[in-house]
């Protein structure tokens, strides 16, 4: 009769015998058939898509081989198709993950998926072809065209993906790069440029979740750069920082379930049920919280022994196991001593299973060199030596026991499995008595050691240090455990209000702390809530002075205590307090032994033993505390909390308490700034948005182009919340509606300001941050700016105690950097002065760009803005202005109270009242407005007179004069500059101000009252020098003009005139014919010379007047002496 082998009845399901290749399997339903969305994969997908809805676009999924990352990526890619069998298969898998529909819609119709399978090649070329192929495979015409210029850095690919996103207003683009690590390996070998991935990630992160890039890795991003230089590693970190890394680490129990699905058989195996139950109970004893059906999952792995099945997960996560090796590779490969060979060589009747001993043989034959090169190498060598000792003169059972203990001791970390005598017996199919006899012999020959605190055996590493005795001695010395020490040992993590975060967008957490219930109640430290926390869960251990029967009554009384800032402190009584104290005392003693025993310095084995003991006790204490928190009787303000329901845990309780405590909190779904301390990048985005608001208010997205982070903030925080909406042709800020979650915050702020006194922004922030609002610090500046714009008609702003006419960049910067210097004040409307306000508004509108409304605050802001916009000289001048102008200017620059300014101060300064106030104000404002240009115009007139240029409306002749002598002026650099500016002079106020600043040696903006008169003299001086250069030139330039001077006196009037003139040499030549004609007339008259002189003198008196100027023909030396 032919013997039946296990291979005849047991097989590995076909789905698990092939790996996913995303580019080849995309669009097909079969590769997804049988795939199970494990909890770890679901969490990773949920995290990814939540981040995508908040603006993050680039991700890496990192996890060991065989963890289902590629299958998850294929499922997500298939869902994006929105049609076909592959989509329907993916929808069955992912349809109950709400975030999938949030991002892609219930039935995606406008998403482009680009699947890429990595290789050690050029990712730029591969992605370019993948994008083109994906677009070509879509129905209808292509929405974008391939760039004619293919950039080596892949810029054309990024730009095309962005164009595809813009062409899909109701969808987007999903890029999935499986085996991304192979491209990174190529980059590490300098075959490709890593910065392409940075450009791709930045484009995705600016797309508001409409370009999603997912890269699949088998190890951490930075591990690929381990062998590169420090500077290159720093560059890689910058690239890595653009991607949000989401780990996909399959839990031990999930691995067991996957193995059970992969190994299929039609044979029943009732004999394995008891073994699975034993191993499951051993695991549950050491790892609380295991699934209730763990025994069934282990049994489904037959003919894998339950102990071996529990070890596969930890082993496949080891570094030596990550070289292209996965869980399913082990199950399906035909390697020596592997699972497939075991099935082929083991008869069905033998009853054998593939246990830990067989797993040791497999690892030794196939992976020992890799293990020896890994961090596990030293312990592997010790185990191999111990097994060799066990094999000398030992039985086969003794050798199998040693192998079983070795592989469990080495690789059970995190599984809960320990090499107890029950587990060993269940693994080998022998009786407990036989196994315990061999175990005793192995301990005698120092092959194994028994660890009492674990109740399990381990490989003997060689040590004479009495750890047990030392720990017991320390426990005796310590006696009673201090609660403060227990909190230090516990390192409790905060309790997150996850559901509250999903609903409100605000991350809130509750402190978790351990205290002692004493007869006198709680101390200040017990009820103190840490900064940023929403409250506290305080787990109390009954003190030795507390009557156990009265403990709960005392707890109820304690829970009614008032708490700081109204933050809740939830108190609970631990039901396992004795176990917590015992374990904590032992842990503290073990730590003392580790830190205070000099003998350990030269005893590596003892150090490993005590470290393992500490790790075990830490895990045990963590489990006891978790159990204590979960099973405690909790009370909130004297009322019990029912946490015993399976669907109701501490996180949900935290969410309920947070919702009650912060019942008027606004909903703000922005992970960038809705936090207590945003990152530097988030703060940069907030700063950019606030400055964009200053210049872009009135436009959608404030005129922000592209997809930067600040645009995402504008959309998610303001536009979607209805705080910034379209009104006609413009967008504007509006107060929240009555049903808006922001309405209570606006109402609170209105109430803080209603008294009409200045209120510091820091005080407003403090009120916002306390219950029942609980606004996070990161979002406060943006919400305050929104409030100010929505209440701009009635809220005045003060920066460093100075009234601000508008919300400027200065105000924005102070809000971000130093809000203590900003204060607000309410300015209500005034119907009683409506006529006066209308007149004031009309006057103000003549002097500012944007006409104010007929509200006192806006009118005051407009007038103050006018005053601050005056040129600096106009804000300082005294002598040239009227007293009323000076007084009104001072009032505007020092304005504080709009009412006081408009209806008291200005009328008093103008000495006007009633209907005469507005016209008088108009006159004064006009005087201020024209003071500076009038002053500059006066100086221009004086300069032109000095230059002998009489047509101020036509400056071309003057400009030509200056151009003829440009570059000359000797060593006088200021004179040369004067000539240069005249050659470009256009008569404008700005052009004239430049010349004035030059001749005075300081800008006009710094002038005071005396400067204009001094400038007039300087301008006359430089005009005189200008004309001198025209007359005499300099060392290498001929004169361009000729000087003429006439001095004449005739008759008894004793009147004489002196007149000087400059005539261009070209113009002088044109006078020749006239001179000839005059000369002929005088010749014909045949006059005596004296008579000729009399005629000329008489004509001079008739046609010219004395100019009173000094003679430009005075020698240069004389000028310098003067």
Coordinates of N, CA and C in Angstrom, one line a residue, residues 568-722:
X568 N -11.0 68.7 33.2 CA -11.5 67.6 33.9 C -10.4 66.7 34.4
X569 N -10.5 66.2 35.6 CA -9.6 65.1 36.1 C -10.4 63.9 36.5
X570 N -10.3 62.9 35.7 CA -11.1 61.7 35.8 C -10.3 60.7 36.7
X571 N -10.9 60.3 37.8 CA -10.2 59.4 38.8 C -10.8 58.0 38.7
X572 N -9.9 57.0 38.8 CA -10.3 55.6 38.8 C -9.5 54.8 39.8
X573 N -10.1 53.7 40.3 CA -9.5 52.9 41.3 C -9.0 51.6 40.6
X574 N -7.7 51.3 40.7 CA -7.1 50.1 40.1 C -7.5 48.9 40.8
X575 N -8.0 47.9 40.1 CA -8.4 46.7 40.7 C -7.3 45.7 40.9
X576 N -6.1 46.0 40.3 CA -5.0 45.1 40.4 C -3.8 45.9 41.0
X577 N -4.1 46.7 41.9 CA -3.0 47.6 42.5 C -1.9 46.8 43.1
X578 N -2.2 45.6 43.7 CA -1.2 44.8 44.4 C -0.2 44.3 43.4
X579 N -0.7 43.8 42.2 CA 0.2 43.3 41.2 C 1.0 44.4 40.6
X580 N 0.4 45.6 40.5 CA 1.2 46.8 39.9 C 2.3 47.1 40.9
X581 N 2.0 47.2 42.2 CA 3.1 47.6 43.1 C 4.2 46.5 43.2
X582 N 3.8 45.2 43.2 CA 4.8 44.2 43.2 C 5.7 44.2 42.0
X583 N 5.2 44.3 40.8 CA 6.0 44.3 39.6 C 6.8 45.6 39.5
X584 N 6.3 46.7 39.9 CA 7.1 47.9 39.9 C 8.2 47.9 40.8
X585 N 8.0 47.4 42.0 CA 9.2 47.3 43.0 C 10.2 46.4 42.4
X586 N 9.8 45.2 41.8 CA 10.8 44.3 41.3 C 11.6 45.0 40.1
X587 N 10.9 45.7 39.3 CA 11.5 46.4 38.2 C 12.5 47.5 38.7
X588 N 12.1 48.2 39.7 CA 13.0 49.2 40.2 C 14.2 48.6 40.8
X589 N 14.1 47.5 41.5 CA 15.2 46.7 42.0 C 16.1 46.2 40.9
X590 N 15.5 45.7 39.9 CA 16.3 45.2 38.7 C 17.1 46.3 38.1
X591 N 16.6 47.5 38.0 CA 17.3 48.6 37.4 C 18.4 49.0 38.3
X592 N 18.2 49.0 39.6 CA 19.3 49.3 40.6 C 20.4 48.3 40.4
X593 N 20.1 47.1 40.3 CA 21.1 46.0 40.1 C 21.9 46.3 38.8
X594 N 21.2 46.7 37.8 CA 21.9 46.9 36.5 C 22.8 48.2 36.6
X595 N 22.4 49.2 37.3 CA 23.1 50.4 37.4 C 24.2 50.5 38.4
X596 N 24.0 49.7 39.5 CA 24.9 49.8 40.7 C 25.8 48.6 41.0
X597 N 25.8 47.6 40.1 CA 26.6 46.4 40.3 C 27.9 46.5 39.5
X598 N 29.1 46.7 40.1 CA 30.3 46.8 39.3 C 30.7 45.4 38.7
X599 N 30.2 44.3 39.3 CA 30.5 43.0 38.7 C 30.0 42.8 37.3
X600 N 29.0 43.6 36.9 CA 28.4 43.4 35.6 C 29.3 43.9 34.5
X601 N 30.3 44.8 34.9 CA 31.1 45.4 33.9 C 31.9 44.4 33.0
X602 N 32.3 43.3 33.6 CA 33.0 42.3 32.9 C 32.3 41.0 32.6
X603 N 30.9 41.1 32.8 CA 30.1 39.9 32.6 C 29.0 40.2 31.6
X604 N 29.4 40.0 30.3 CA 28.4 40.3 29.3 C 27.1 39.4 29.4
X605 N 27.3 38.2 29.8 CA 26.1 37.3 29.9 C 25.2 37.8 30.9
X606 N 25.7 38.2 32.1 CA 24.9 38.7 33.2 C 24.2 40.0 32.8
X607 N 24.9 40.8 32.0 CA 24.3 42.0 31.6 C 23.1 41.8 30.6
X608 N 23.3 40.8 29.7 CA 22.2 40.5 28.8 C 21.0 39.9 29.6
X609 N 21.3 39.1 30.7 CA 20.3 38.5 31.5 C 19.5 39.6 32.2
X610 N 20.2 40.5 32.8 CA 19.5 41.5 33.6 C 18.7 42.5 32.7
X611 N 19.3 42.7 31.5 CA 18.6 43.6 30.5 C 17.3 42.9 30.1
X612 N 17.4 41.6 29.8 CA 16.2 40.8 29.4 C 15.2 40.8 30.6
X613 N 15.7 40.7 31.8 CA 14.8 40.7 33.0 C 14.1 42.1 33.1
X614 N 14.8 43.2 32.9 CA 14.2 44.5 32.9 C 13.2 44.7 31.8
X615 N 13.6 44.2 30.6 CA 12.6 44.4 29.5 C 11.3 43.6 29.8
X616 N 11.5 42.4 30.3 CA 10.3 41.6 30.6 C 9.4 42.3 31.7
X617 N 10.1 42.8 32.8 CA 9.3 43.4 33.8 C 8.7 44.7 33.3
X618 N 9.4 45.4 32.4 CA 8.8 46.7 31.9 C 7.5 46.3 31.1
X619 N 7.6 45.3 30.3 CA 6.5 44.8 29.5 C 5.3 44.4 30.4
X620 N 5.7 43.6 31.4 CA 4.7 43.1 32.4 C 4.0 44.3 33.1
X621 N 4.8 45.3 33.5 CA 4.2 46.5 34.2 C 3.3 47.2 33.2
X622 N 3.8 47.4 32.0 CA 2.9 48.0 31.0 C 1.6 47.3 30.8
X623 N 1.7 46.0 30.7 CA 0.4 45.2 30.6 C -0.5 45.4 31.8
X624 N 0.1 45.4 33.0 CA -0.7 45.5 34.2 C -1.3 46.9 34.3
X625 N -0.6 47.9 33.9 CA -1.1 49.3 33.9 C -2.2 49.4 32.8
X626 N -2.0 48.8 31.7 CA -3.0 48.9 30.6 C -4.3 48.2 31.2
X627 N -4.1 47.0 31.8 CA -5.3 46.4 32.4 C -5.9 47.2 33.5
X628 N -5.0 47.9 34.3 CA -5.6 48.7 35.4 C -6.4 49.9 34.8
X629 N -5.9 50.5 33.8 CA -6.7 51.6 33.2 C -8.0 51.1 32.5
X630 N -7.9 50.0 31.9 CA -9.1 49.5 31.2 C -10.2 49.0 32.1
X631 N -9.8 48.4 33.2 CA -10.7 47.8 34.1 C -11.0 48.6 35.4
X632 N -10.5 49.7 35.5 CA -10.7 50.6 36.7 C -12.1 51.0 36.7
X633 N -12.6 51.4 37.9 CA -13.9 52.0 38.1 C -13.6 53.5 38.1
X634 N -14.0 54.1 37.0 CA -13.7 55.6 36.8 C -14.9 56.4 37.2
X635 N -14.6 57.6 37.7 CA -15.6 58.6 38.1 C -15.2 60.0 37.6
X636 N -16.2 60.6 37.1 CA -16.1 62.0 36.6 C -17.1 62.9 37.3
X637 N -16.5 63.8 38.1 CA -17.4 64.7 39.0 C -18.4 63.9 39.7
X638 N -18.0 62.8 40.3 CA -18.9 62.0 41.2 C -19.7 61.0 40.4
X639 N -19.7 61.0 39.1 CA -20.5 60.1 38.3 C -19.7 59.0 37.7
X640 N -20.2 57.8 37.7 CA -19.3 56.7 37.2 C -19.3 56.7 35.6
X641 N -18.2 56.3 35.1 CA -18.1 56.1 33.6 C -18.1 54.6 33.3
X642 N -19.0 54.2 32.4 CA -19.1 52.8 32.1 C -18.1 52.5 30.9
X643 N -16.9 51.9 31.3 CA -16.0 51.5 30.3 C -15.9 50.0 30.1
X644 N -16.8 49.3 30.7 CA -16.8 47.9 30.6 C -17.4 47.4 29.3
X645 N -18.2 48.2 28.6 CA -18.7 47.9 27.3 C -17.6 47.6 26.3
X646 N -17.7 46.6 25.5 CA -16.6 46.2 24.6 C -16.3 47.3 23.6
X647 N -17.4 48.1 23.3 CA -17.2 49.2 22.3 C -16.8 50.5 22.9
X648 N -16.5 50.5 24.1 CA -16.3 51.8 24.8 C -15.0 51.7 25.6
X649 N -14.0 52.4 25.2 CA -12.7 52.4 25.9 C -12.3 53.8 26.3
X650 N -11.0 53.9 26.8 CA -10.6 55.2 27.3 C -10.5 56.2 26.2
X651 N -10.1 55.9 25.0 CA -10.1 56.8 23.9 C -11.4 57.4 23.6
X652 N -12.5 56.5 23.6 CA -13.8 57.0 23.3 C -14.3 57.9 24.5
X653 N -14.0 57.4 25.7 CA -14.3 58.2 26.9 C -13.7 59.6 26.8
X654 N -12.4 59.6 26.4 CA -11.7 60.9 26.3 C -12.4 61.8 25.3
X655 N -12.8 61.2 24.2 CA -13.5 62.0 23.2 C -14.8 62.5 23.7
X656 N -15.6 61.7 24.4 CA -16.8 62.2 25.0 C -16.6 63.4 26.0
X657 N -15.6 63.2 26.8 CA -15.3 64.2 27.8 C -14.8 65.5 27.1
X658 N -13.9 65.3 26.1 CA -13.4 66.5 25.4 C -14.6 67.2 24.7
X659 N -15.5 66.5 24.1 CA -16.7 67.1 23.4 C -17.5 67.9 24.4
X660 N -17.6 67.4 25.6 CA -18.4 68.1 26.7 C -17.6 69.3 27.2
X661 N -16.3 69.1 27.4 CA -15.5 70.2 28.0 C -15.4 71.3 27.0
X662 N -15.2 71.0 25.7 CA -14.9 72.0 24.7 C -16.2 72.0 23.7
X663 N -17.3 72.2 24.3 CA -18.6 72.0 23.6 C -18.8 73.2 22.6
X664 N -18.0 74.3 22.7 CA -18.2 75.4 21.8 C -16.9 75.6 21.0
X665 N -16.2 74.5 20.8 CA -14.9 74.6 20.0 C -15.3 74.6 18.5
X666 N -14.6 75.5 17.7 CA -14.9 75.5 16.3 C -14.3 74.3 15.6
X667 N -14.9 73.9 14.5 CA -14.3 72.8 13.7 C -13.3 73.3 12.7
X668 N -12.1 72.9 12.9 CA -11.0 73.3 12.0 C -10.2 72.1 11.6
X669 N -10.4 71.6 10.3 CA -9.7 70.4 9.9 C -8.5 70.9 9.1
X670 N -7.4 71.1 9.9 CA -6.1 71.5 9.3 C -5.0 71.0 10.2
X671 N -4.4 69.9 9.7 CA -3.3 69.4 10.5 C -2.1 70.3 10.5
X672 N -2.0 71.2 9.6 CA -0.9 72.1 9.5 C -0.8 73.1 10.7
X673 N -1.9 73.7 11.0 CA -1.9 74.8 12.1 C -2.8 74.5 13.2
X674 N -3.7 73.6 13.1 CA -4.6 73.3 14.3 C -4.0 72.4 15.3
X675 N -2.9 72.9 15.9 CA -2.2 72.2 16.9 C -1.5 73.2 17.8
X676 N -1.0 72.7 18.9 CA -0.5 73.7 19.9 C 0.8 74.3 19.4
X677 N 1.6 73.6 18.8 CA 2.9 74.1 18.3 C 3.1 73.6 16.9
X678 N 2.7 74.4 15.9 CA 2.9 74.0 14.5 C 4.4 73.9 14.2
X679 N 4.7 73.2 13.2 CA 6.1 73.1 12.7 C 6.6 74.4 12.1
X680 N 7.9 74.5 11.8 CA 8.4 75.7 11.2 C 7.8 75.8 9.8
X681 N 7.6 74.7 9.1 CA 7.0 74.8 7.7 C 5.6 75.3 7.8
X682 N 4.8 74.8 8.8 CA 3.5 75.2 9.0 C 3.4 76.7 9.3
X683 N 4.3 77.2 10.2 CA 4.3 78.6 10.5 C 4.7 79.4 9.3
X684 N 5.6 78.9 8.5 CA 5.9 79.7 7.2 C 4.7 79.8 6.3
X685 N 3.9 78.7 6.2 CA 2.7 78.8 5.4 C 1.7 79.7 6.0
X686 N 1.6 79.8 7.3 CA 0.6 80.7 7.9 C 1.1 82.1 7.7
X687 N 2.4 82.4 7.8 CA 2.9 83.7 7.6 C 2.6 84.2 6.2
X688 N 2.9 83.2 5.2 CA 2.7 83.6 3.8 C 1.2 83.9 3.6
X689 N 0.3 83.1 4.2 CA -1.2 83.4 4.0 C -1.6 84.7 4.6
X690 N -1.1 85.1 5.8 CA -1.5 86.3 6.4 C -1.0 87.5 5.5
X691 N 0.2 87.4 5.0 CA 0.7 88.5 4.1 C -0.1 88.5 2.8
X692 N -0.5 87.3 2.3 CA -1.3 87.3 1.1 C -2.7 87.9 1.3
X693 N -3.2 87.8 2.5 CA -4.5 88.4 2.9 C -4.4 90.0 2.8
X694 N -3.2 90.5 3.2 CA -3.1 92.0 3.2 C -3.2 92.5 1.8
X695 N -2.6 91.8 0.8 CA -2.5 92.3 -0.6 C -3.6 91.7 -1.5
X696 N -4.2 90.6 -1.1 CA -5.1 89.9 -2.0 C -6.5 89.8 -1.5
X697 N -6.9 90.5 -0.4 CA -8.3 90.4 0.0 C -9.2 90.9 -1.1
X698 N -10.2 90.2 -1.4 CA -11.1 90.5 -2.5 C -11.0 89.5 -3.6
X699 N -9.9 88.7 -3.6 CA -9.7 87.7 -4.7 C -9.9 86.3 -4.1
X700 N -10.4 85.4 -4.9 CA -10.5 84.0 -4.4 C -9.1 83.5 -4.1
X701 N -9.0 82.7 -3.0 CA -7.7 82.2 -2.5 C -6.7 83.4 -2.2
X702 N -7.2 84.6 -2.1 CA -6.3 85.8 -1.9 C -5.3 85.9 -3.0
X703 N -5.6 85.5 -4.2 CA -4.8 85.6 -5.4 C -3.6 84.6 -5.4
X704 N -3.6 83.7 -4.5 CA -2.4 82.7 -4.4 C -2.5 81.7 -5.6
X705 N -1.5 81.6 -6.4 CA -1.5 80.7 -7.5 C -0.8 79.4 -7.2
X706 N -1.1 78.4 -8.0 CA -0.5 77.1 -7.8 C -1.1 76.4 -6.6
X707 N -0.3 75.5 -6.0 CA -0.8 74.7 -4.9 C 0.1 74.8 -3.6
X708 N 0.5 76.0 -3.2 CA 1.4 76.0 -2.0 C 0.5 75.7 -0.8
X709 N 1.2 75.5 0.3 CA 0.5 75.1 1.6 C -0.4 76.2 2.1
X710 N 0.0 77.5 1.8 CA -0.9 78.6 2.3 C -2.2 78.6 1.6
X711 N -2.2 78.2 0.3 CA -3.5 78.1 -0.4 C -4.4 77.0 0.3
X712 N -3.8 75.9 0.6 CA -4.6 74.9 1.3 C -5.2 75.4 2.6
X713 N -4.4 76.2 3.3 CA -5.0 76.8 4.6 C -6.2 77.7 4.3
X714 N -6.0 78.5 3.2 CA -7.1 79.4 2.9 C -8.4 78.7 2.6
X715 N -8.2 77.6 1.9 CA -9.4 76.8 1.4 C -10.0 76.1 2.6
X716 N -9.2 75.3 3.4 CA -9.7 74.5 4.4 C -10.2 75.2 5.6
X717 N -9.5 76.3 6.0 CA -9.9 77.0 7.3 C -10.9 78.1 7.0
X718 N -10.8 78.8 5.9 CA -11.6 80.0 5.7 C -12.7 79.7 4.7
X719 N -12.4 79.3 3.5 CA -13.5 79.2 2.5 C -14.5 78.1 2.8
X720 N -14.0 77.0 3.1 CA -15.0 75.9 3.4 C -15.8 76.1 4.6
X721 N -15.3 76.9 5.6 CA -16.0 77.2 6.8 C -17.0 78.4 6.6
X722 N -17.0 79.0 5.4 CA -17.9 80.1 5.1 C -17.5 81.4 5.7

